[in-house]
XYZ file of C-alpha atoms in Angstrom:
564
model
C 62.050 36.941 -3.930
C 63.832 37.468 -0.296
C 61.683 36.478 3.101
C 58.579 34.280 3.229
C 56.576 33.526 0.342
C 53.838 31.513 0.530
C 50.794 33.303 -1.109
C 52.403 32.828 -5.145
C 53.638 29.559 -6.014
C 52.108 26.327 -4.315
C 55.174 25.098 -2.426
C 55.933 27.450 0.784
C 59.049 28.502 0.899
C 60.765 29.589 4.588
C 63.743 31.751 2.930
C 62.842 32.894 -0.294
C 62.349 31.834 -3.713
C 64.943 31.954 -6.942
C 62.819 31.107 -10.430
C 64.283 30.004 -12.750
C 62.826 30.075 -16.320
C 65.061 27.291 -18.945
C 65.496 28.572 -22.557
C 62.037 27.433 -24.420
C 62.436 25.503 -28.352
C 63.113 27.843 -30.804
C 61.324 28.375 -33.940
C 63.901 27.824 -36.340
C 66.457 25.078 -35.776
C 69.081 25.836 -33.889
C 72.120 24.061 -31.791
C 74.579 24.783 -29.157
C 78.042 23.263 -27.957
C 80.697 23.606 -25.657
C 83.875 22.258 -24.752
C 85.973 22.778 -21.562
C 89.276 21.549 -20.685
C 91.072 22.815 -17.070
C 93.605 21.657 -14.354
C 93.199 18.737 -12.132
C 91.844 16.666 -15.160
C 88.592 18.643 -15.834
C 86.668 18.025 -18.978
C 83.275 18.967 -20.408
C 80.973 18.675 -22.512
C 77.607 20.406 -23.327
C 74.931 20.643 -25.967
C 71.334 21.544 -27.279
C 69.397 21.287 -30.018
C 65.923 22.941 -31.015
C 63.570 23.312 -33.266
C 59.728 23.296 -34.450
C 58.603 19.673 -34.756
C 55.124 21.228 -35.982
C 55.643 24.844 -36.738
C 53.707 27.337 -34.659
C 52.371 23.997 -32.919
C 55.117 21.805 -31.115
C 58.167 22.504 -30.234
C 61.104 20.338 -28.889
C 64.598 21.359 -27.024
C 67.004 18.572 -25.980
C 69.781 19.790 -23.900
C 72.734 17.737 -22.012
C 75.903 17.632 -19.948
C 79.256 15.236 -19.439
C 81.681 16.455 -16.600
C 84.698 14.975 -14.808
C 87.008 15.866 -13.003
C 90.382 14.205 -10.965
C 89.715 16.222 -7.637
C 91.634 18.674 -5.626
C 93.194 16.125 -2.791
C 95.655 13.248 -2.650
C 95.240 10.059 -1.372
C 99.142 9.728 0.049
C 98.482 5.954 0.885
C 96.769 4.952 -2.555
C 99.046 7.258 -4.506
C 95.821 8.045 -6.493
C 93.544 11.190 -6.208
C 91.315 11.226 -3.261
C 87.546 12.585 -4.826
C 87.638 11.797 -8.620
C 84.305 13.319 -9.704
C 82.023 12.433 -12.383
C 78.319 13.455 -13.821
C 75.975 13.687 -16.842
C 72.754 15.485 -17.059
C 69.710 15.654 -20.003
C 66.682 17.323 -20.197
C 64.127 17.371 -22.770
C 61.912 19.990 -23.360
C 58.160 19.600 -25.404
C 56.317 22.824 -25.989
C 52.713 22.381 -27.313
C 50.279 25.370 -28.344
C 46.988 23.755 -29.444
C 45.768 26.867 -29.726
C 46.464 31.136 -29.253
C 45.565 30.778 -25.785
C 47.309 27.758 -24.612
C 49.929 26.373 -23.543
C 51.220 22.906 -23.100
C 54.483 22.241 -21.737
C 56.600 18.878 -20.418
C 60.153 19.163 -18.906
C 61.917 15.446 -18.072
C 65.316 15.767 -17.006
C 67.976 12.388 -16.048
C 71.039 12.811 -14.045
C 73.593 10.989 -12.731
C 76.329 11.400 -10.380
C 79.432 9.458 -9.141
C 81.919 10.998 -6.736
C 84.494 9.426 -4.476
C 83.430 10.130 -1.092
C 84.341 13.705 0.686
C 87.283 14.715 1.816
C 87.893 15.848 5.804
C 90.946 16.459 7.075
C 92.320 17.990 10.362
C 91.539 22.012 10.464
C 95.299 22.470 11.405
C 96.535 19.994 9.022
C 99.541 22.138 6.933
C 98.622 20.274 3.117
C 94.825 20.115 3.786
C 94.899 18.937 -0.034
C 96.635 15.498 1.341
C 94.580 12.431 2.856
C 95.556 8.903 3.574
C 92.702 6.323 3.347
C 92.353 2.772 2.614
C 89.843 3.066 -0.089
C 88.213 6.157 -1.302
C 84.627 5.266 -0.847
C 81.907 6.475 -2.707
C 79.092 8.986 -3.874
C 76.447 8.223 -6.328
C 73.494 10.335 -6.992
C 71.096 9.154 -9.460
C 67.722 11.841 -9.992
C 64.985 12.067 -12.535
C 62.136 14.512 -12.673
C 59.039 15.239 -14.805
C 56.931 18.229 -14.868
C 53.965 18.846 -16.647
C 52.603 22.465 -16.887
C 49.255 23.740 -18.850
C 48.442 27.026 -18.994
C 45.678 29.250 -19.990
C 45.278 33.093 -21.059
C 42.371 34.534 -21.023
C 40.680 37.517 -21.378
C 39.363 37.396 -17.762
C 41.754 34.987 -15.856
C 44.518 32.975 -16.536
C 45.019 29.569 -15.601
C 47.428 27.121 -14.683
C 48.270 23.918 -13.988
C 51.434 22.194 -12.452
C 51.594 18.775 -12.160
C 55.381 17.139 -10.720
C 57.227 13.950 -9.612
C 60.715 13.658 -8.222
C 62.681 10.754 -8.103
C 66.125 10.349 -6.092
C 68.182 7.890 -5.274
C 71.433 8.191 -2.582
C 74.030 5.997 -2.262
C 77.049 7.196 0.293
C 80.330 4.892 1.224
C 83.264 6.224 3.556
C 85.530 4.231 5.067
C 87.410 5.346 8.729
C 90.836 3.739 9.097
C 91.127 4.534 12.564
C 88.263 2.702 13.810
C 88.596 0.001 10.605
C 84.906 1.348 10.107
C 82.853 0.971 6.992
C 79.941 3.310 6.679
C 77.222 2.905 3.784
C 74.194 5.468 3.950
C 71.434 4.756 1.254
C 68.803 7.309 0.645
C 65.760 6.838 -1.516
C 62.794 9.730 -1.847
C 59.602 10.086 -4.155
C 58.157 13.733 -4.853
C 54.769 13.873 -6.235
C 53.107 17.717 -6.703
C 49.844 19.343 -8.231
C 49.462 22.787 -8.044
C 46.535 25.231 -9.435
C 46.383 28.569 -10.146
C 43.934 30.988 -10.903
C 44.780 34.740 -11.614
C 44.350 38.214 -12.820
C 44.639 38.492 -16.544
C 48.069 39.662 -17.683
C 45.999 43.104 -18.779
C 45.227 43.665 -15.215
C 46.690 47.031 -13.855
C 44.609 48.775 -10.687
C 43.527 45.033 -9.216
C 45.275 41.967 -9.816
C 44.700 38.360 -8.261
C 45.857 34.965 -7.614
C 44.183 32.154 -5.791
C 45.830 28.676 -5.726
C 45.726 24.980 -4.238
C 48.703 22.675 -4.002
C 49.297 18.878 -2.789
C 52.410 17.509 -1.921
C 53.215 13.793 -1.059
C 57.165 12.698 -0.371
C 58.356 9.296 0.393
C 61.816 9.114 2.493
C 63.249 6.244 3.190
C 66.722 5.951 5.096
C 68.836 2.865 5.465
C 72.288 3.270 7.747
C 74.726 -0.006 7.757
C 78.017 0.479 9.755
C 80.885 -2.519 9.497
C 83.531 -2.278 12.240
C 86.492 -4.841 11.720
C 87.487 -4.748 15.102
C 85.811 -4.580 18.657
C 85.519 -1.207 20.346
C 84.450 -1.753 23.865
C 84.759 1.721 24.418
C 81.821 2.737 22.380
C 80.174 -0.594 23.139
C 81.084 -2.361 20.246
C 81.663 -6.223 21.696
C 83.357 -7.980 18.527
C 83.346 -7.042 15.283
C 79.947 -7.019 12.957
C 77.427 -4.396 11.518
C 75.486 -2.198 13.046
C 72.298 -1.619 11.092
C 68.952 0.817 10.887
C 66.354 1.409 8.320
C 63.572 4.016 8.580
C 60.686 5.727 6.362
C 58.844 8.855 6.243
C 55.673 9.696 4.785
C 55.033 13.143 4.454
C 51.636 14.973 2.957
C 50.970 18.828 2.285
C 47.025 20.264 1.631
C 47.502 24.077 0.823
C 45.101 27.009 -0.413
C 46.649 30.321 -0.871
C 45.570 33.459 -2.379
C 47.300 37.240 -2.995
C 45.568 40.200 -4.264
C 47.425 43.598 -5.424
C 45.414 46.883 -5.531
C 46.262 50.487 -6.299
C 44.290 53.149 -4.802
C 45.932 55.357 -6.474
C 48.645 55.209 -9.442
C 51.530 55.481 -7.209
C 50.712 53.014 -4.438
C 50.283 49.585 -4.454
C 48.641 47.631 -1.391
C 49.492 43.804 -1.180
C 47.718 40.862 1.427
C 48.243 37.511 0.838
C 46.493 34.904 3.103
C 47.756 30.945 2.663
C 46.436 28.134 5.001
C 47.942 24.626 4.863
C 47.744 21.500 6.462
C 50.851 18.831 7.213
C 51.143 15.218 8.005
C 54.401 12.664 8.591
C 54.203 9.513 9.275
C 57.481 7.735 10.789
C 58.129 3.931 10.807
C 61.487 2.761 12.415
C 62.802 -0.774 12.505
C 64.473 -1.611 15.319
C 68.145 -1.481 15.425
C 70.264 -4.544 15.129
C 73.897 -5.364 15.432
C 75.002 -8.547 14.004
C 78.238 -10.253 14.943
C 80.555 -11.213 12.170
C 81.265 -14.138 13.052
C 78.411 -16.436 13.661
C 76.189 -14.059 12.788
C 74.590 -13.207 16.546
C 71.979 -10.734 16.453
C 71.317 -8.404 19.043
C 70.134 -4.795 19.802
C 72.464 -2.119 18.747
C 74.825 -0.868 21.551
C 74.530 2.657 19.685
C 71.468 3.181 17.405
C 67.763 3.143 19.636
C 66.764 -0.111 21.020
C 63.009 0.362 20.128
C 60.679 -0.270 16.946
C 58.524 3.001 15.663
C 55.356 1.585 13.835
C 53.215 4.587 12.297
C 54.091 7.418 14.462
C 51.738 10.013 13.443
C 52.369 13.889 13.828
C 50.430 16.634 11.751
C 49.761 20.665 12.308
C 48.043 23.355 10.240
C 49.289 27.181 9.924
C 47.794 30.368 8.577
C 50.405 32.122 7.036
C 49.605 36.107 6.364
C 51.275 38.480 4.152
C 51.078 42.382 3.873
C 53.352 44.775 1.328
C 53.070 48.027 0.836
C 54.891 49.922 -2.266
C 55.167 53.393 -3.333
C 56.288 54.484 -6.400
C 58.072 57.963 -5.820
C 58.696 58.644 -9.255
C 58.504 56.354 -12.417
C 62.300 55.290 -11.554
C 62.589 55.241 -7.528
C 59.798 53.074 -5.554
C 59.967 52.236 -1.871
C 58.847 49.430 0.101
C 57.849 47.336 3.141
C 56.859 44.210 3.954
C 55.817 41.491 6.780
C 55.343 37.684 6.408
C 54.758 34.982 8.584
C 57.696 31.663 7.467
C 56.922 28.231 8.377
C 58.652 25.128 8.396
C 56.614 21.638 9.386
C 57.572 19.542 12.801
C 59.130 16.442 12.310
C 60.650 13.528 13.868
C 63.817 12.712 15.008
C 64.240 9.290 13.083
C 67.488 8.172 15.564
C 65.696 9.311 18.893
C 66.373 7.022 21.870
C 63.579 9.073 24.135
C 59.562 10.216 23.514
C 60.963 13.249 24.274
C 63.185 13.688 21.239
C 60.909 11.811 18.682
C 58.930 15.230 18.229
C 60.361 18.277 16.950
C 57.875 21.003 16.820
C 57.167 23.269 14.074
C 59.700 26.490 13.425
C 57.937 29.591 12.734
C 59.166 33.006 11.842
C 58.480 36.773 11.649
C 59.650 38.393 8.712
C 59.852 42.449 8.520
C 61.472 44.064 5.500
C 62.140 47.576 4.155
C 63.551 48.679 0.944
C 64.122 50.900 -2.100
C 64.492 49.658 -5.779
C 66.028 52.681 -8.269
C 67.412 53.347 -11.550
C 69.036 56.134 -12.917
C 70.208 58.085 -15.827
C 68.309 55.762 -18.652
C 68.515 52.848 -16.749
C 72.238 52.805 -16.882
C 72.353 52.713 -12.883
C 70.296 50.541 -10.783
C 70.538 50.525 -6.775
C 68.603 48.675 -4.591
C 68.073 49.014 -1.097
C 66.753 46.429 1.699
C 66.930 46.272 5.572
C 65.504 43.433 7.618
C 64.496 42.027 10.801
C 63.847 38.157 11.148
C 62.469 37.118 14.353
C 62.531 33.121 14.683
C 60.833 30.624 17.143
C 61.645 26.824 17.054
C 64.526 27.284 14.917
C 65.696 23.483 14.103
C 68.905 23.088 14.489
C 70.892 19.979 14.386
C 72.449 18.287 17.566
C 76.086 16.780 17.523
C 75.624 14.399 20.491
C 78.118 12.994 22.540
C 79.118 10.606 20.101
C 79.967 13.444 17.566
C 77.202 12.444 15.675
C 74.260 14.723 13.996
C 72.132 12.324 15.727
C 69.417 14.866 17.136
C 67.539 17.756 16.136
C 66.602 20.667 18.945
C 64.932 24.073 18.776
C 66.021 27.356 19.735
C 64.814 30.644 19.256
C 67.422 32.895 17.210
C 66.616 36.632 15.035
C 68.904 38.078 12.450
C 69.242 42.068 11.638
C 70.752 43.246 8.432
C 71.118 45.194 5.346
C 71.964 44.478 1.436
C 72.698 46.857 -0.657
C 73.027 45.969 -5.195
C 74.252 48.323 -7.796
C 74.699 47.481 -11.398
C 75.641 50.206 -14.165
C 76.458 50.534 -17.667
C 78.838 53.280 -17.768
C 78.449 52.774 -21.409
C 78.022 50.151 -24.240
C 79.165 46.775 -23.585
C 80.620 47.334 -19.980
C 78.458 46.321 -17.304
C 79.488 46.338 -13.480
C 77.530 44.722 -10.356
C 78.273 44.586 -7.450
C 76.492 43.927 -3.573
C 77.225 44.160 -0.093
C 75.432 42.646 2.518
C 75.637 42.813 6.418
C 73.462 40.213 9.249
C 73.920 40.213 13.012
C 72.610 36.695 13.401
C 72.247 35.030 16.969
C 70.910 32.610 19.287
C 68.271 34.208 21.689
C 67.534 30.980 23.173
C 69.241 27.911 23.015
C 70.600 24.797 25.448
C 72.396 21.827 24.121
C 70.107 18.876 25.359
C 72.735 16.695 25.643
C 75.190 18.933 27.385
C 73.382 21.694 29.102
C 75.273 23.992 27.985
C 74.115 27.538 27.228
C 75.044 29.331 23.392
C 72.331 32.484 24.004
C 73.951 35.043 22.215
C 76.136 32.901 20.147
C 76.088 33.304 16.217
C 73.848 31.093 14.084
C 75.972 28.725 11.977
C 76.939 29.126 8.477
C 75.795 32.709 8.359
C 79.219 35.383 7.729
C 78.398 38.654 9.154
C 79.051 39.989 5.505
C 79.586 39.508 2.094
C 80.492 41.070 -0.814
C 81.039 40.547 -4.632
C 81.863 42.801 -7.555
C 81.756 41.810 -11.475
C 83.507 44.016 -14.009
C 82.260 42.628 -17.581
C 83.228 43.685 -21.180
C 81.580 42.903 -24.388
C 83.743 44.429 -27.509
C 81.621 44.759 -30.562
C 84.796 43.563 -32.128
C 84.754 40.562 -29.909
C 86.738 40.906 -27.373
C 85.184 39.227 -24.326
C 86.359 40.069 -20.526
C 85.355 39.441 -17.199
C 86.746 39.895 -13.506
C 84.575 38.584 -10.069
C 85.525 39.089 -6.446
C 83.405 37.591 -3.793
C 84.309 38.063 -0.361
C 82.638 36.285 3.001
C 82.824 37.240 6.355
C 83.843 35.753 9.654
C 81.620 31.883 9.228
C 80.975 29.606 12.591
C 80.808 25.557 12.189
C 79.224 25.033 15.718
C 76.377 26.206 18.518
C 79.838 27.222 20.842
C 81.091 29.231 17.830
C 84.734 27.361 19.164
C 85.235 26.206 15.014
C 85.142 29.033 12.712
C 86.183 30.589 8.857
C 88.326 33.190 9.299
C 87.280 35.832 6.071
C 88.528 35.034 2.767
C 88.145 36.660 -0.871
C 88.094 34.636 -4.185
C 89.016 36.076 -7.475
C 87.495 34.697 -10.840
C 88.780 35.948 -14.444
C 87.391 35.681 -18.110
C 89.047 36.612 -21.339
C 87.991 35.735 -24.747
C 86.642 36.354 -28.050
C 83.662 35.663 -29.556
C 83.394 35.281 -33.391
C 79.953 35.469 -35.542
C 79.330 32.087 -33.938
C 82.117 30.894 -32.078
C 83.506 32.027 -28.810
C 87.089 30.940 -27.503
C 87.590 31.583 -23.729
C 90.541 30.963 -21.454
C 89.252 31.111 -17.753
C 90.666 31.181 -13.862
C 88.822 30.288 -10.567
C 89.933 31.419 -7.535
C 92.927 33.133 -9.076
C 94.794 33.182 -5.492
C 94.548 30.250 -4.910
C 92.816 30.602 -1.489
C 92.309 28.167 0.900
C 88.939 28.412 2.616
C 86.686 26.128 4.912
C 83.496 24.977 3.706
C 82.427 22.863 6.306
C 83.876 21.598 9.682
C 82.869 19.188 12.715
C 84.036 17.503 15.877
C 85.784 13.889 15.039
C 85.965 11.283 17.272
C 90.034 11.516 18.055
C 89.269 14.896 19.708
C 90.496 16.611 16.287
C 88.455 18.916 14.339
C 87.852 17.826 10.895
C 87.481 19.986 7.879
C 86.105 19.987 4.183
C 87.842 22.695 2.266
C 86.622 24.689 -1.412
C 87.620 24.346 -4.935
C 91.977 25.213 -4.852
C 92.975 27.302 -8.146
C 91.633 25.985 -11.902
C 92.384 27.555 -14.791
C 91.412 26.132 -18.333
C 90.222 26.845 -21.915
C 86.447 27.068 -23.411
C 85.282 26.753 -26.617
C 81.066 27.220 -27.955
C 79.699 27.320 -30.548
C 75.914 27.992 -31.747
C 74.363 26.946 -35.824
């Protein structure tokens, strides 16, 4: 769902929404696996297993993931490889129907990641594959969530319930050689959610409903600890010690929202949606300490704020409207428009040194949309059709200050124009093709670096290619032959407000073949066929060079599943 949308689902989403629905336990037993092997030392390792604890009654779906990896980059100086990767995921899946009309569902999943710390390298470097660090830090991610969902069909409404915690847990080590720096972020949050929904019943045809309330309390806390070896008088740093700072937000969400759908006639369908919702944050800030290595001396940081935050308090409310109209011109070609008010909360600035950067205010956005969804000739040709305009106020962007740090967040005011365009066919049995395009003129209508006056109006937003592109050719023999071919291409990409770093464009090239047995399937596979190299991210560094993350170099490996 592209644009706003805030009158469905009890989280407000900015953007747009993806769903995503997991596979539910099966009725008979059943069990999937999979084996991968590739270049740079990739292996893994998947599985599920389902089946009817209590048939017709409970159901139960266990699912899991093993992956590692060796990394695309060498460490020149370790002889070793630079960002080893590893991670393992479960999830467990409980389906209970006490009775025809309801439904009972839990989802738990467990993950885990550890990664060496990321790779950045000079932007003009020739190998940017190639690093040479002391130690290779570190990157461990360690998640767990629970959902609960109940749900009720009726003959009159449905209902449901939606009841959700988050737990994650951060933990990031990089070490710079050139300033004999040791940098150790740790992150901690806690997401706890209920939503309810009342709607339509799923017989519902000329008027259909949804009302809806939501809650939404997050804990963030942030803890920054910097170890420099070695004095730096430059950047105030008198002898060598750690620079530390530890903050905490607390951040709560009331919401009502309702939509309602009616057709005046058979062809035309008339959509308002209405959602109000009220925020709150609450920031507490130690103050910032450095403490001397030897000796142990404490005093106030030389580069973190001086000052102690206790309970700064900041809170808003928003209505947020939304109006469709669609008209179906014939039972395969329907045309549509849209407008939606997005909304994204104010916050603080947790590292501000000033009252006047400790409150960022809240980013709103105008969101006009036109389009036309088709298919064609039996449904073997679908095209789709959407133009936009976003008009944005507040935008929050992050700041590098003159320490080349994000330390900051401003607002600007920015709008984007563009089109998209999707096509998928079946030119017959077993060969499907899809492909889009998609076109934005986004740019700064308003915007002044507060730390360095300078002026980017006009400039392009960041991380947003003027197009894209992508095309997949798939074939499904009923003998078993299995291929597939994917190009995605991406436009011209800028790194920064000055639009001084940028991504020249670049095409990747994915490829498929296999064959699938009864209940085997053996697949050989290639990503990024070309072996492109292509930026991913890029930033100021502190030498006056600009430093650069780059995307996954060439892999190419062999698959094996199997489902009983």
């Amino acid at each position: 769902l592209r644009g706003p949308q805030s009158t469905l689902y009890g989280r407000n989403s900015q953007a747009g929404v993806v769903n995503i629905t997991s596979r539910p336990p099966s009725a008979e037993p059943e069990a999937r696996v999979s084996a991968l092997v590739g270049s740079f030392g990739e292996r893994q390792a998947q599985f599920s297993f389902s089946n009817n604890l209590i048939p017709d009654t409970l159901g139960v779906r266990l699912a899991g993931i093993s992956r590692v990896s060796d990394g695309f980059t060498e460490n020149t100086l370790l002889d070793d490889n630079a960002d080893e990767q590893s991670g393992r995921a479960g999830r467990l899946n409980l389906v209970w129907t006490p009775a025809d009309r309801w439904n009972v569902s839990l989802n738990a999943t467990l993950a885990s990641t550890e990664d060496d710390a990321s790779v950045y390298v000079p932007i003009d470097q020739e190998d940017p594959f190639e690093t040479a660090r002391s130690d290779n830090g570190n990157f461990d991610l360690d998640t767990n969530t629970q959902a609960l969902r109940v749900g009720y069909e009726g003959d009159s409404l449905q209902f449901t319930s939606i009841t959700s915690r988050n737990e994650t847990d951060y933990d990031y080590t990089s070490v710079n050689d050139d300033f004999a720096l040791v940098s150790i972020d740790d992150l901690e949050q806690e997401i706890f959610s209920q939503e309810f929904r009342l709607q339509s019943p799923a017989t519902a045809d000329q008027f259909q409903w949804i009302v809806g309330a939501f809650f939404q309390s997050r804990d963030f806390r942030l803890g920054f600890e910097d170890d420099y070896m070695f004095a730096f008088p430059d950047f105030g740093i008198p002898f060598p010690g750690t620079d530390a700072s530890a903050s905490a937000y607390q951040q709560t969400t009331y919401a009502g929202f309702a939509q309602i759908d009616y057709k005046p006639i058979e062809p035309l369908t008339l959509t308002a949606g209405l959602r109000y919702e009220f925020w709150q944050e609450e920031l507490d800030r130690d103050a910032s300490t450095f403490r001397a290595s030897e000796g142990g001396a404490v005093m106030p940081s030389p580069l973190a704020p001086l000052s102690e935050i206790d309970d700064s308090d900041i809170d808003g409310d928003v209505w947020l409207p939304r109006f469709a109209i669609n008209y179906q011109v014939s039972p395969n070609v329907g045309v549509y428009g849209s407008i939606a008010r997005g909304y994204r909360p104010g916050t603080h600035n947790f590292l501000a040194f000033t009252d006047e950067e400790l409150i960022i205010e809240p980013e709103n956005s105008w969101s006009y949309e036109l389009g036309l969804k088709s298919s064609w000739f039996g449904d073997r040709l679908g095209i789709n059709l959407a133009a936009f305009y976003n008009d944005i106020s507040d935008l929050q962007v992050l700041v590098l200050d003159d320490s080349f740090l994000f330390a900051d967040i401003s607002t600007a005011d920015a709008r984007a124009i563009g089109a998209e365009l999707e096509i998928r066919a079946t030119p017959f049995d077993g060969f499907d093709i899809v492909a889009g395009l998609g076109y934005t003129d986004a740019e700064f209508t308003d915007n002044t670096n507060p730390f360095t006056g300078e002026d980017f109006d006009g400039n392009n937003l960041l991380y947003a290619p003027d197009y894209t592109y992508n095309v997949a050719l798939q074939y499904r023999s009923p003998k078993g032959f299995f291929g597939r071919l994917e190009v995605q291409g991406v436009g011209t990409v800028f790194f920064d407000e000055a639009n001084d770093i940028e991504e020249d464009p670049f095409t990747l090239v994915n490829a498929r073949v296999g064959y699938e047995f009864e209940a085997v399937g053996l697949y050989l596979f290639a990503n990024n066929l070309f072996d492109t190299e292509y930026v991913t991210l890029a930033f100021p560094g502190f030498g006056g060079d600009v430093l650069a993350g780059y995307g996954d170099r060439r892999t190419f490996g062999i698959q094996v599943r199997s489902q009983f």
